[in-house]
Tab-separated table of C-alpha atoms in Angstrom:
chain	number	residue	atom	x	y	z
V	1	MET	CA	-8.714	-5.354	-2.346
V	2	LEU	CA	-5.867	-3.123	-1.231
V	3	ARG	CA	-5.465	-0.043	-3.476
V	4	ALA	CA	-2.179	1.822	-3.738
V	5	GLY	CA	-1.999	5.092	-5.655
V	6	ILE	CA	1.229	5.910	-7.485
V	7	VAL	CA	1.828	9.681	-7.369
V	8	GLY	CA	4.618	12.131	-8.054
V	9	LEU	CA	5.669	14.989	-10.291
V	10	PRO	CA	5.438	14.516	-14.076
V	11	ASN	CA	8.318	12.570	-15.669
V	12	VAL	CA	9.611	10.870	-12.524
V	13	GLY	CA	8.909	7.366	-13.894
V	14	LYS	CA	5.443	6.680	-12.476
V	15	SER	CA	3.874	5.246	-15.619
V	16	THR	CA	6.998	3.314	-16.580
V	17	LEU	CA	7.057	1.750	-13.117
V	18	PHE	CA	3.312	1.084	-13.248
V	19	ASN	CA	3.565	-0.598	-16.657
V	20	ALA	CA	6.360	-2.826	-15.456
V	21	LEU	CA	4.644	-3.761	-12.200
V	22	VAL	CA	1.359	-4.590	-13.860
V	23	ALA	CA	3.123	-6.047	-16.939
V	24	ASN	CA	-0.020	-6.180	-19.072
V	25	ALA	CA	-1.156	-2.609	-18.373
V	26	LYS	CA	-1.312	-0.149	-21.241
V	27	ALA	CA	-0.425	3.113	-19.463
V	28	ASP	CA	1.264	5.593	-21.782
V	29	ALA	CA	4.838	6.464	-20.851
V	30	ALA	CA	6.244	9.427	-22.750
V	31	ASN	CA	8.688	12.273	-22.278
V	32	PHE	CA	6.262	15.124	-21.667
V	33	PRO	CA	4.239	16.358	-18.660
V	34	PHE	CA	0.643	15.169	-18.141
V	35	CYS	CA	1.094	12.103	-20.316
V	36	THR	CA	-1.333	10.423	-17.900
V	37	ILE	CA	-4.708	12.143	-17.485
V	38	GLU	CA	-7.162	9.398	-16.560
V	39	PRO	CA	-5.823	7.108	-13.835
V	40	ASN	CA	-4.676	3.712	-15.086
V	41	VAL	CA	-5.624	0.772	-12.888
V	42	GLY	CA	-3.919	-2.595	-12.755
V	43	VAL	CA	-4.408	-5.605	-10.498
V	44	VAL	CA	-1.347	-7.711	-9.709
V	45	ALA	CA	-0.826	-10.926	-7.788
V	46	VAL	CA	1.121	-10.595	-4.557
V	47	PRO	CA	4.281	-12.740	-4.891
V	48	ASP	CA	4.283	-15.513	-2.280
V	49	GLU	CA	6.557	-18.528	-2.728
V	50	ARG	CA	4.760	-20.320	0.112
V	51	LEU	CA	1.773	-20.970	-2.150
V	52	ASN	CA	3.771	-23.122	-4.567
V	53	VAL	CA	5.189	-25.178	-1.703
V	54	LEU	CA	1.775	-25.780	-0.134
V	55	ALA	CA	0.220	-26.586	-3.513
V	56	LYS	CA	2.731	-29.391	-3.984
V	57	ILE	CA	2.034	-30.763	-0.516
V	58	SER	CA	-1.731	-30.733	-1.110
V	59	ASP	CA	-1.559	-31.570	-4.831
V	60	SER	CA	-3.810	-28.544	-5.395
V	61	GLN	CA	-5.557	-28.016	-8.707
V	62	GLN	CA	-4.952	-24.275	-8.633
V	63	ILE	CA	-3.121	-21.514	-6.773
V	64	VAL	CA	-4.924	-18.269	-5.894
V	65	PRO	CA	-2.659	-15.496	-4.591
V	66	THR	CA	-4.004	-12.402	-2.887
V	67	ARG	CA	-4.012	-9.286	-5.060
V	68	ILE	CA	-3.215	-5.597	-4.869
V	69	GLU	CA	-4.535	-2.840	-7.111
V	70	PHE	CA	-2.144	-0.154	-8.321
V	71	VAL	CA	-3.554	3.145	-9.566
V	72	ASP	CA	-1.282	5.274	-11.750
V	73	ILE	CA	-2.387	8.822	-10.939
V	74	ALA	CA	-1.359	11.667	-13.246
V	75	GLY	CA	1.563	13.898	-12.291
V	76	LEU	CA	0.859	16.609	-9.759
V	77	VAL	CA	2.437	20.046	-10.075
V	78	LYS	CA	2.729	23.188	-7.976
V	79	GLY	CA	-0.737	24.729	-7.725
V	80	ALA	CA	-2.587	21.391	-8.032
V	81	SER	CA	-4.687	22.208	-4.959
V	82	GLN	CA	-5.964	25.268	-6.857
V	83	GLY	CA	-6.650	23.243	-9.976
V	84	GLU	CA	-3.342	23.610	-11.841
V	85	GLY	CA	-2.635	20.742	-14.241
V	86	LEU	CA	-6.127	19.316	-13.712
V	87	GLY	CA	-5.079	19.050	-10.075
V	88	ASN	CA	-8.522	18.786	-8.506
V	89	GLN	CA	-9.309	15.725	-10.598
V	90	PHE	CA	-6.028	14.061	-9.672
V	91	LEU	CA	-6.430	14.829	-5.969
V	92	ALA	CA	-9.861	13.207	-6.039
V	93	ASN	CA	-8.245	10.040	-7.437
V	94	ILE	CA	-5.824	9.969	-4.492
V	95	ARG	CA	-8.694	10.142	-1.968
V	96	GLU	CA	-9.890	6.743	-3.184
V	97	VAL	CA	-6.723	4.752	-2.394
V	98	ASP	CA	-5.592	3.044	0.832
V	99	ALA	CA	-1.934	4.009	0.581
V	100	ILE	CA	0.223	6.368	-1.448
V	101	VAL	CA	3.356	5.317	-3.323
V	102	HIS	CA	5.179	8.610	-3.931
V	103	VAL	CA	7.678	8.096	-6.754
V	104	VAL	CA	10.661	10.433	-6.428
V	105	ARG	CA	13.184	10.900	-9.221
V	106	CYS	CA	16.668	9.973	-8.003
V	107	PHE	CA	18.406	9.615	-11.355
V	108	ASP	CA	19.877	12.057	-13.851
V	109	ASP	CA	19.151	11.777	-17.565
V	110	GLU	CA	19.449	14.769	-19.861
V	111	ASN	CA	17.136	13.053	-22.332
V	112	ILE	CA	14.237	13.019	-19.855
V	113	ILE	CA	12.768	16.437	-19.089
V	114	HIS	CA	12.352	17.370	-15.424
V	115	VAL	CA	9.340	19.608	-14.883
V	116	SER	CA	11.405	21.865	-12.572
V	117	GLY	CA	14.557	21.795	-14.691
V	118	SER	CA	16.770	19.761	-12.338
V	119	VAL	CA	16.789	16.702	-10.074
V	120	ASP	CA	16.133	17.690	-6.458
V	121	PRO	CA	14.249	15.038	-4.413
V	122	GLY	CA	13.755	17.242	-1.353
V	123	ARG	CA	12.199	20.023	-3.403
V	124	ASP	CA	10.086	17.583	-5.427
V	125	ILE	CA	8.715	15.892	-2.302
V	126	GLU	CA	7.925	19.273	-0.771
V	127	VAL	CA	5.951	20.315	-3.872
V	128	ILE	CA	3.743	17.225	-3.720
V	129	ASN	CA	3.314	17.225	0.060
V	130	LEU	CA	2.452	20.930	0.081
V	131	GLU	CA	-0.282	20.448	-2.503
V	132	LEU	CA	-1.735	17.514	-0.554
V	133	ALA	CA	-1.615	19.566	2.669
V	134	LEU	CA	-3.261	22.597	1.021
V	135	ALA	CA	-6.039	20.388	-0.324
V	136	ASP	CA	-6.541	18.923	3.172
V	137	LEU	CA	-6.509	22.378	4.750
V	138	ALA	CA	-9.260	23.546	2.431
V	139	GLN	CA	-11.260	20.419	3.288
V	140	VAL	CA	-10.791	20.901	7.043
V	141	GLU	CA	-11.608	24.632	6.934
V	142	ARG	CA	-14.864	23.944	5.097
V	143	ARG	CA	-15.805	21.398	7.750
V	144	ILE	CA	-14.859	23.825	10.540
V	145	GLU	CA	-17.253	26.425	9.163
V	146	ARG	CA	-20.134	23.940	9.215
V	147	VAL	CA	-19.326	22.510	12.665
V	148	ARG	CA	-18.730	25.915	14.287
V	149	LYS	CA	-22.413	26.811	13.908
V	150	GLN	CA	-23.510	23.528	15.485
V	151	ALA	CA	-20.959	23.769	18.314
V	152	ARG	CA	-22.846	26.593	20.027
V	153	ALA	CA	-25.466	24.149	21.280
V	154	ASN	CA	-23.991	20.694	20.672
V	155	LYS	CA	-21.239	19.156	22.813
V	156	ASP	CA	-20.302	16.548	20.187
V	157	ALA	CA	-19.847	19.331	17.656
V	158	GLN	CA	-17.670	21.210	20.158
V	159	VAL	CA	-15.404	18.175	20.485
V	160	GLU	CA	-15.193	17.795	16.704
V	161	LEU	CA	-14.452	21.494	16.297
V	162	GLU	CA	-11.519	21.273	18.708
V	163	LEU	CA	-10.196	18.237	16.823
V	164	LEU	CA	-10.480	19.963	13.449
V	165	GLN	CA	-8.714	23.047	14.775
V	166	ARG	CA	-5.821	20.869	15.980
V	167	ILE	CA	-5.480	19.319	12.537
V	168	SER	CA	-5.780	22.726	10.867
V	169	ALA	CA	-2.999	24.122	13.069
V	170	ALA	CA	-0.708	21.192	12.188
V	171	LEU	CA	-1.343	21.592	8.460
V	172	ASN	CA	-0.612	25.329	8.719
V	173	GLU	CA	2.693	24.443	10.381
V	174	GLY	CA	3.679	22.317	7.399
V	175	LYS	CA	2.928	18.993	9.089
V	176	SER	CA	0.816	16.176	7.701
V	177	ALA	CA	-2.387	14.905	9.278
V	178	ARG	CA	-0.461	11.665	9.944
V	179	GLN	CA	1.672	13.561	12.441
V	180	VAL	CA	-1.335	14.582	14.565
V	181	SER	CA	-1.829	12.147	17.448
V	182	LEU	CA	-5.445	10.952	17.500
V	183	THR	CA	-7.467	8.579	19.674
V	184	ASP	CA	-9.392	5.719	18.074
V	185	GLU	CA	-12.591	7.735	18.461
V	186	GLU	CA	-11.007	10.779	16.814
V	187	GLU	CA	-9.792	8.594	13.949
V	188	VAL	CA	-13.401	7.586	13.289
V	189	THR	CA	-14.478	11.245	13.378
V	190	VAL	CA	-11.999	12.428	10.735
V	191	LYS	CA	-12.187	9.389	8.450
V	192	PRO	CA	-15.095	10.735	6.323
V	193	LEU	CA	-12.938	13.743	5.365
V	194	GLY	CA	-10.626	11.438	3.376
V	195	LEU	CA	-7.584	13.532	4.245
V	196	LEU	CA	-4.772	13.007	1.759
V	197	THR	CA	-1.965	13.597	4.261
V	198	LYS	CA	-3.561	11.051	6.608
V	199	LYS	CA	-2.945	8.212	4.168
V	200	PRO	CA	0.079	5.977	4.792
V	201	ILE	CA	2.910	6.846	2.393
V	202	ILE	CA	5.836	4.996	0.870
V	203	TYR	CA	8.533	6.921	-0.947
V	204	ALA	CA	9.726	4.988	-3.993
V	205	ALA	CA	13.182	6.359	-4.808
V	206	ASN	CA	13.486	5.733	-8.545
V	207	VAL	CA	17.157	5.205	-9.406
V	208	ALA	CA	19.213	4.229	-12.443
V	209	GLU	CA	20.140	0.578	-12.851
V	210	ASP	CA	23.675	1.048	-11.489
V	211	ASP	CA	22.379	2.555	-8.223
V	212	LEU	CA	19.727	-0.065	-7.444
V	213	ALA	CA	21.871	-2.038	-5.003
V	214	THR	CA	23.703	0.843	-3.342
V	215	GLY	CA	21.434	3.864	-3.702
V	216	ASN	CA	22.934	7.346	-4.069
V	217	ASP	CA	23.019	10.743	-2.384
V	218	TRP	CA	19.545	11.559	-3.681
V	219	VAL	CA	18.174	8.393	-2.058
V	220	GLU	CA	19.701	9.467	1.255
V	221	GLU	CA	17.918	12.794	0.872
V	222	VAL	CA	14.617	10.956	0.450
V	223	ARG	CA	15.352	8.865	3.536
V	224	GLN	CA	15.956	11.967	5.617
V	225	VAL	CA	12.590	13.408	4.595
V	226	ALA	CA	10.811	10.101	5.253
V	227	LYS	CA	12.412	9.763	8.680
V	228	GLN	CA	10.794	13.001	9.821
V	229	GLU	CA	7.312	11.610	9.227
V	230	ASN	CA	7.939	7.915	9.941
V	231	ALA	CA	7.324	7.012	6.306
V	232	LYS	CA	8.960	4.097	4.498
V	233	VAL	CA	11.440	4.252	1.615
V	234	VAL	CA	11.850	1.617	-1.077
V	235	VAL	CA	14.607	1.906	-3.674
V	236	VAL	CA	13.295	0.887	-7.104
V	237	SER	CA	14.412	1.254	-10.695
V	238	ALA	CA	11.655	1.710	-13.258
V	239	GLN	CA	14.326	0.998	-15.876
V	240	VAL	CA	15.135	-2.395	-14.330
V	241	GLU	CA	11.459	-3.249	-13.824
V	242	ALA	CA	10.807	-2.542	-17.507
V	243	GLU	CA	13.703	-4.820	-18.458
V	244	LEU	CA	12.443	-7.609	-16.174
V	245	VAL	CA	9.174	-7.753	-18.112
V	246	GLU	CA	11.147	-8.692	-21.237
V	247	ILE	CA	13.144	-11.450	-19.512
V	248	PRO	CA	11.818	-15.031	-19.108
V	249	GLU	CA	10.615	-15.548	-15.552
V	250	GLU	CA	13.161	-18.278	-14.832
V	251	GLU	CA	16.018	-15.881	-15.650
V	252	ARG	CA	14.841	-12.919	-13.546
V	253	ALA	CA	16.423	-14.041	-10.272
V	254	ASP	CA	19.847	-14.341	-11.935
V	255	TYR	CA	19.453	-10.916	-13.532
V	256	LEU	CA	18.556	-9.297	-10.206
V	257	GLU	CA	21.470	-11.080	-8.533
V	258	SER	CA	23.812	-9.636	-11.164
V	259	LEU	CA	22.611	-6.185	-10.078
V	260	GLY	CA	23.286	-6.996	-6.424
V	261	VAL	CA	19.653	-7.279	-5.273
V	262	GLU	CA	17.447	-10.205	-4.268
V	263	GLU	CA	14.005	-8.974	-5.300
V	264	GLY	CA	12.324	-6.674	-7.789
V	265	GLY	CA	10.378	-3.508	-7.126
V	266	LEU	CA	6.963	-5.181	-7.009
V	267	LYS	CA	7.861	-7.432	-4.095
V	268	SER	CA	9.634	-4.591	-2.274
V	269	LEU	CA	6.690	-2.212	-2.670
V	270	ILE	CA	4.105	-4.782	-1.640
V	271	GLY	CA	6.163	-5.831	1.395
V	272	ALA	CA	6.535	-2.212	2.493
V	273	THR	CA	2.828	-1.528	1.908
V	274	TYR	CA	1.723	-4.547	3.939
V	275	GLU	CA	4.037	-3.575	6.787
V	276	LEU	CA	2.916	0.054	6.682
V	277	LEU	CA	-0.784	-0.836	6.740
V	278	GLY	CA	-0.358	-3.543	9.365
V	279	LEU	CA	-1.544	-6.372	7.118
V	280	ARG	CA	-0.980	-10.104	7.505
V	281	THR	CA	-1.469	-13.137	5.259
V	282	TYR	CA	-2.887	-16.511	6.252
V	283	LEU	CA	-3.160	-19.505	3.953
V	284	THR	CA	-5.626	-22.239	3.124
V	285	THR	CA	-4.706	-25.379	1.203
V	286	GLY	CA	-6.378	-28.485	-0.136
V	287	GLU	CA	-6.876	-30.547	-3.301
V	288	LYS	CA	-9.098	-27.901	-4.896
V	289	GLU	CA	-6.856	-24.895	-4.286
V	290	THR	CA	-4.101	-23.282	-2.253
V	291	ARG	CA	-4.938	-19.674	-1.486
V	292	ALA	CA	-3.632	-16.587	0.329
V	293	TRP	CA	-5.920	-14.279	2.329
V	294	THR	CA	-5.129	-10.763	3.549
V	295	ILE	CA	-6.249	-9.622	7.008
V	296	ASN	CA	-5.451	-6.834	9.458
V	297	ALA	CA	-2.830	-7.529	12.110
V	298	GLY	CA	-4.471	-8.547	15.392
V	299	MET	CA	-7.554	-10.018	13.726
V	300	LYS	CA	-9.036	-13.002	15.562
V	301	ALA	CA	-9.970	-16.328	14.003
V	302	PRO	CA	-13.718	-15.661	13.459
V	303	GLN	CA	-13.029	-12.339	11.702
V	304	ALA	CA	-10.311	-13.965	9.602
V	305	ALA	CA	-12.804	-16.660	8.624
V	306	GLY	CA	-15.258	-13.920	7.656
V	307	VAL	CA	-12.799	-12.735	4.996
V	308	ILE	CA	-13.570	-15.975	3.145
V	309	HIS	CA	-17.337	-15.762	3.722
V	310	THR	CA	-19.561	-14.036	6.255
V	311	ASP	CA	-21.210	-17.397	7.041
V	312	PHE	CA	-17.843	-18.655	8.282
V	313	GLU	CA	-17.705	-15.867	10.853
V	314	ARG	CA	-21.336	-16.159	11.954
V	315	GLY	CA	-21.163	-19.923	12.429
V	316	PHE	CA	-17.548	-20.156	13.609
V	317	ILE	CA	-16.800	-23.172	15.819
V	318	ARG	CA	-13.012	-23.489	15.723
V	319	ALA	CA	-9.985	-23.171	13.468
V	320	GLU	CA	-7.569	-26.006	12.821
V	321	THR	CA	-4.248	-24.180	12.577
V	322	VAL	CA	-0.636	-25.029	11.839
V	323	ALA	CA	2.292	-22.701	11.216
V	324	TYR	CA	3.519	-22.776	7.604
V	325	GLU	CA	7.049	-23.798	8.624
V	326	ASP	CA	5.745	-26.637	10.799
V	327	LEU	CA	3.526	-27.964	8.007
V	328	VAL	CA	6.374	-27.911	5.488
V	329	ALA	CA	8.687	-29.655	7.952
V	330	ALA	CA	6.056	-32.324	8.655
V	331	GLY	CA	5.424	-32.873	4.940
V	332	SER	CA	1.640	-33.190	5.101
V	333	MET	CA	-1.366	-32.115	7.124
V	334	ALA	CA	-1.807	-35.684	8.380
V	335	ALA	CA	1.798	-35.820	9.572
V	336	ALA	CA	1.437	-32.411	11.238
V	337	ARG	CA	-1.638	-33.726	13.101
V	338	GLU	CA	0.209	-36.875	14.231
V	339	LYS	CA	3.085	-34.762	15.593
V	340	GLY	CA	0.733	-32.485	17.488
V	341	LEU	CA	1.604	-29.469	15.332
V	342	LEU	CA	-1.970	-28.982	14.149
V	343	ARG	CA	-3.806	-27.014	16.851
V	344	SER	CA	-7.490	-26.412	17.504
V	345	GLU	CA	-7.981	-22.679	18.131
V	346	GLY	CA	-11.084	-20.906	19.414
V	347	LYS	CA	-12.722	-17.496	19.013
V	348	ASP	CA	-10.018	-15.591	20.884
V	349	TYR	CA	-7.098	-16.826	18.789
V	350	VAL	CA	-5.184	-14.012	17.073
V	351	VAL	CA	-4.196	-15.177	13.591
V	352	GLN	CA	-0.456	-15.052	12.897
V	353	GLU	CA	1.433	-14.384	9.668
V	354	GLY	CA	1.744	-17.597	7.675
V	355	ASP	CA	-0.852	-19.600	9.609
V	356	VAL	CA	-2.327	-22.400	7.497
V	357	MET	CA	-5.965	-22.662	8.543
V	358	LEU	CA	-9.062	-24.811	8.139
V	359	PHE	CA	-12.258	-23.384	9.607
V	360	ARG	CA	-15.048	-25.425	11.187
V	361	PHE	CA	-18.423	-23.709	11.292
V	362	ASN	CA	-22.187	-24.202	11.513
V	363	VAL	CA	-24.313	-23.118	8.561
């Protein structure tokens, strides 16, 4: 399951956003720093309207969406890499996630304390990124010391040492590990280090309700920072998300439309995360269930089948495949087959977003 860690300074709206996204979570949200100490974890279904459509076509008994796990990690502060504000514990929590959602305060409210005394997204982002970089630098330097001894007589260690020194130099220059160009082999070498600044990042610009549709100058500041490191920005409103939880589901679309937006923060964040991580979704449907499955972009049919069960990959024969739009237009799987829209794909087929698939395999 994909894990996304929600980070940021204290009192930027992390726990409020988390509570709203997870709906049933019980994370404390209060107006004082370090309200969150232990990370709160919530699993949410990934919104996908295609499942309801396919379930009707197949008269499915149940719908099973794919899921994403959000981890609400306590607020980081300046000095976290040296242990300030229980920083070491919080940094360890971040190492365990696949992607980082960095919540940045882009609203002004005199009733909500800002840990630095004022709203300044650029400064706030720099505080967090610096602490992540310092933690990575310490990690890399420790590894360099160990590898340097081995490098005197070991060519592989010499190669690793050169790689680590490149990363160390970038971190010292204020860059993230993401900005260091690495080969596939080098990626494998550094993966065990669990570098925090290597993780894909999405900046969630948390705005007041009135700025959700248009953004504001603070949001533009966040976008400028993100542009420098090819990160993504999603404009969200923890306030709106909290209000959505209280509104009947059938009324939420109208409420969002009244604010000038088409979707809530959950869908925006998940969409950005999937795009950032290069993820795709394929679908299976039948009388028993209609279900979504998450795979990596570029994955071939046997590996996609293996996501369901390893036996499917080992005994893969072929995949009967139809594009979601073609199946909906045809009205049924039988009609799609009659029209030649249902294809038989082999081991080299690269699964596409929205493929509806049925795997044939030997046990």
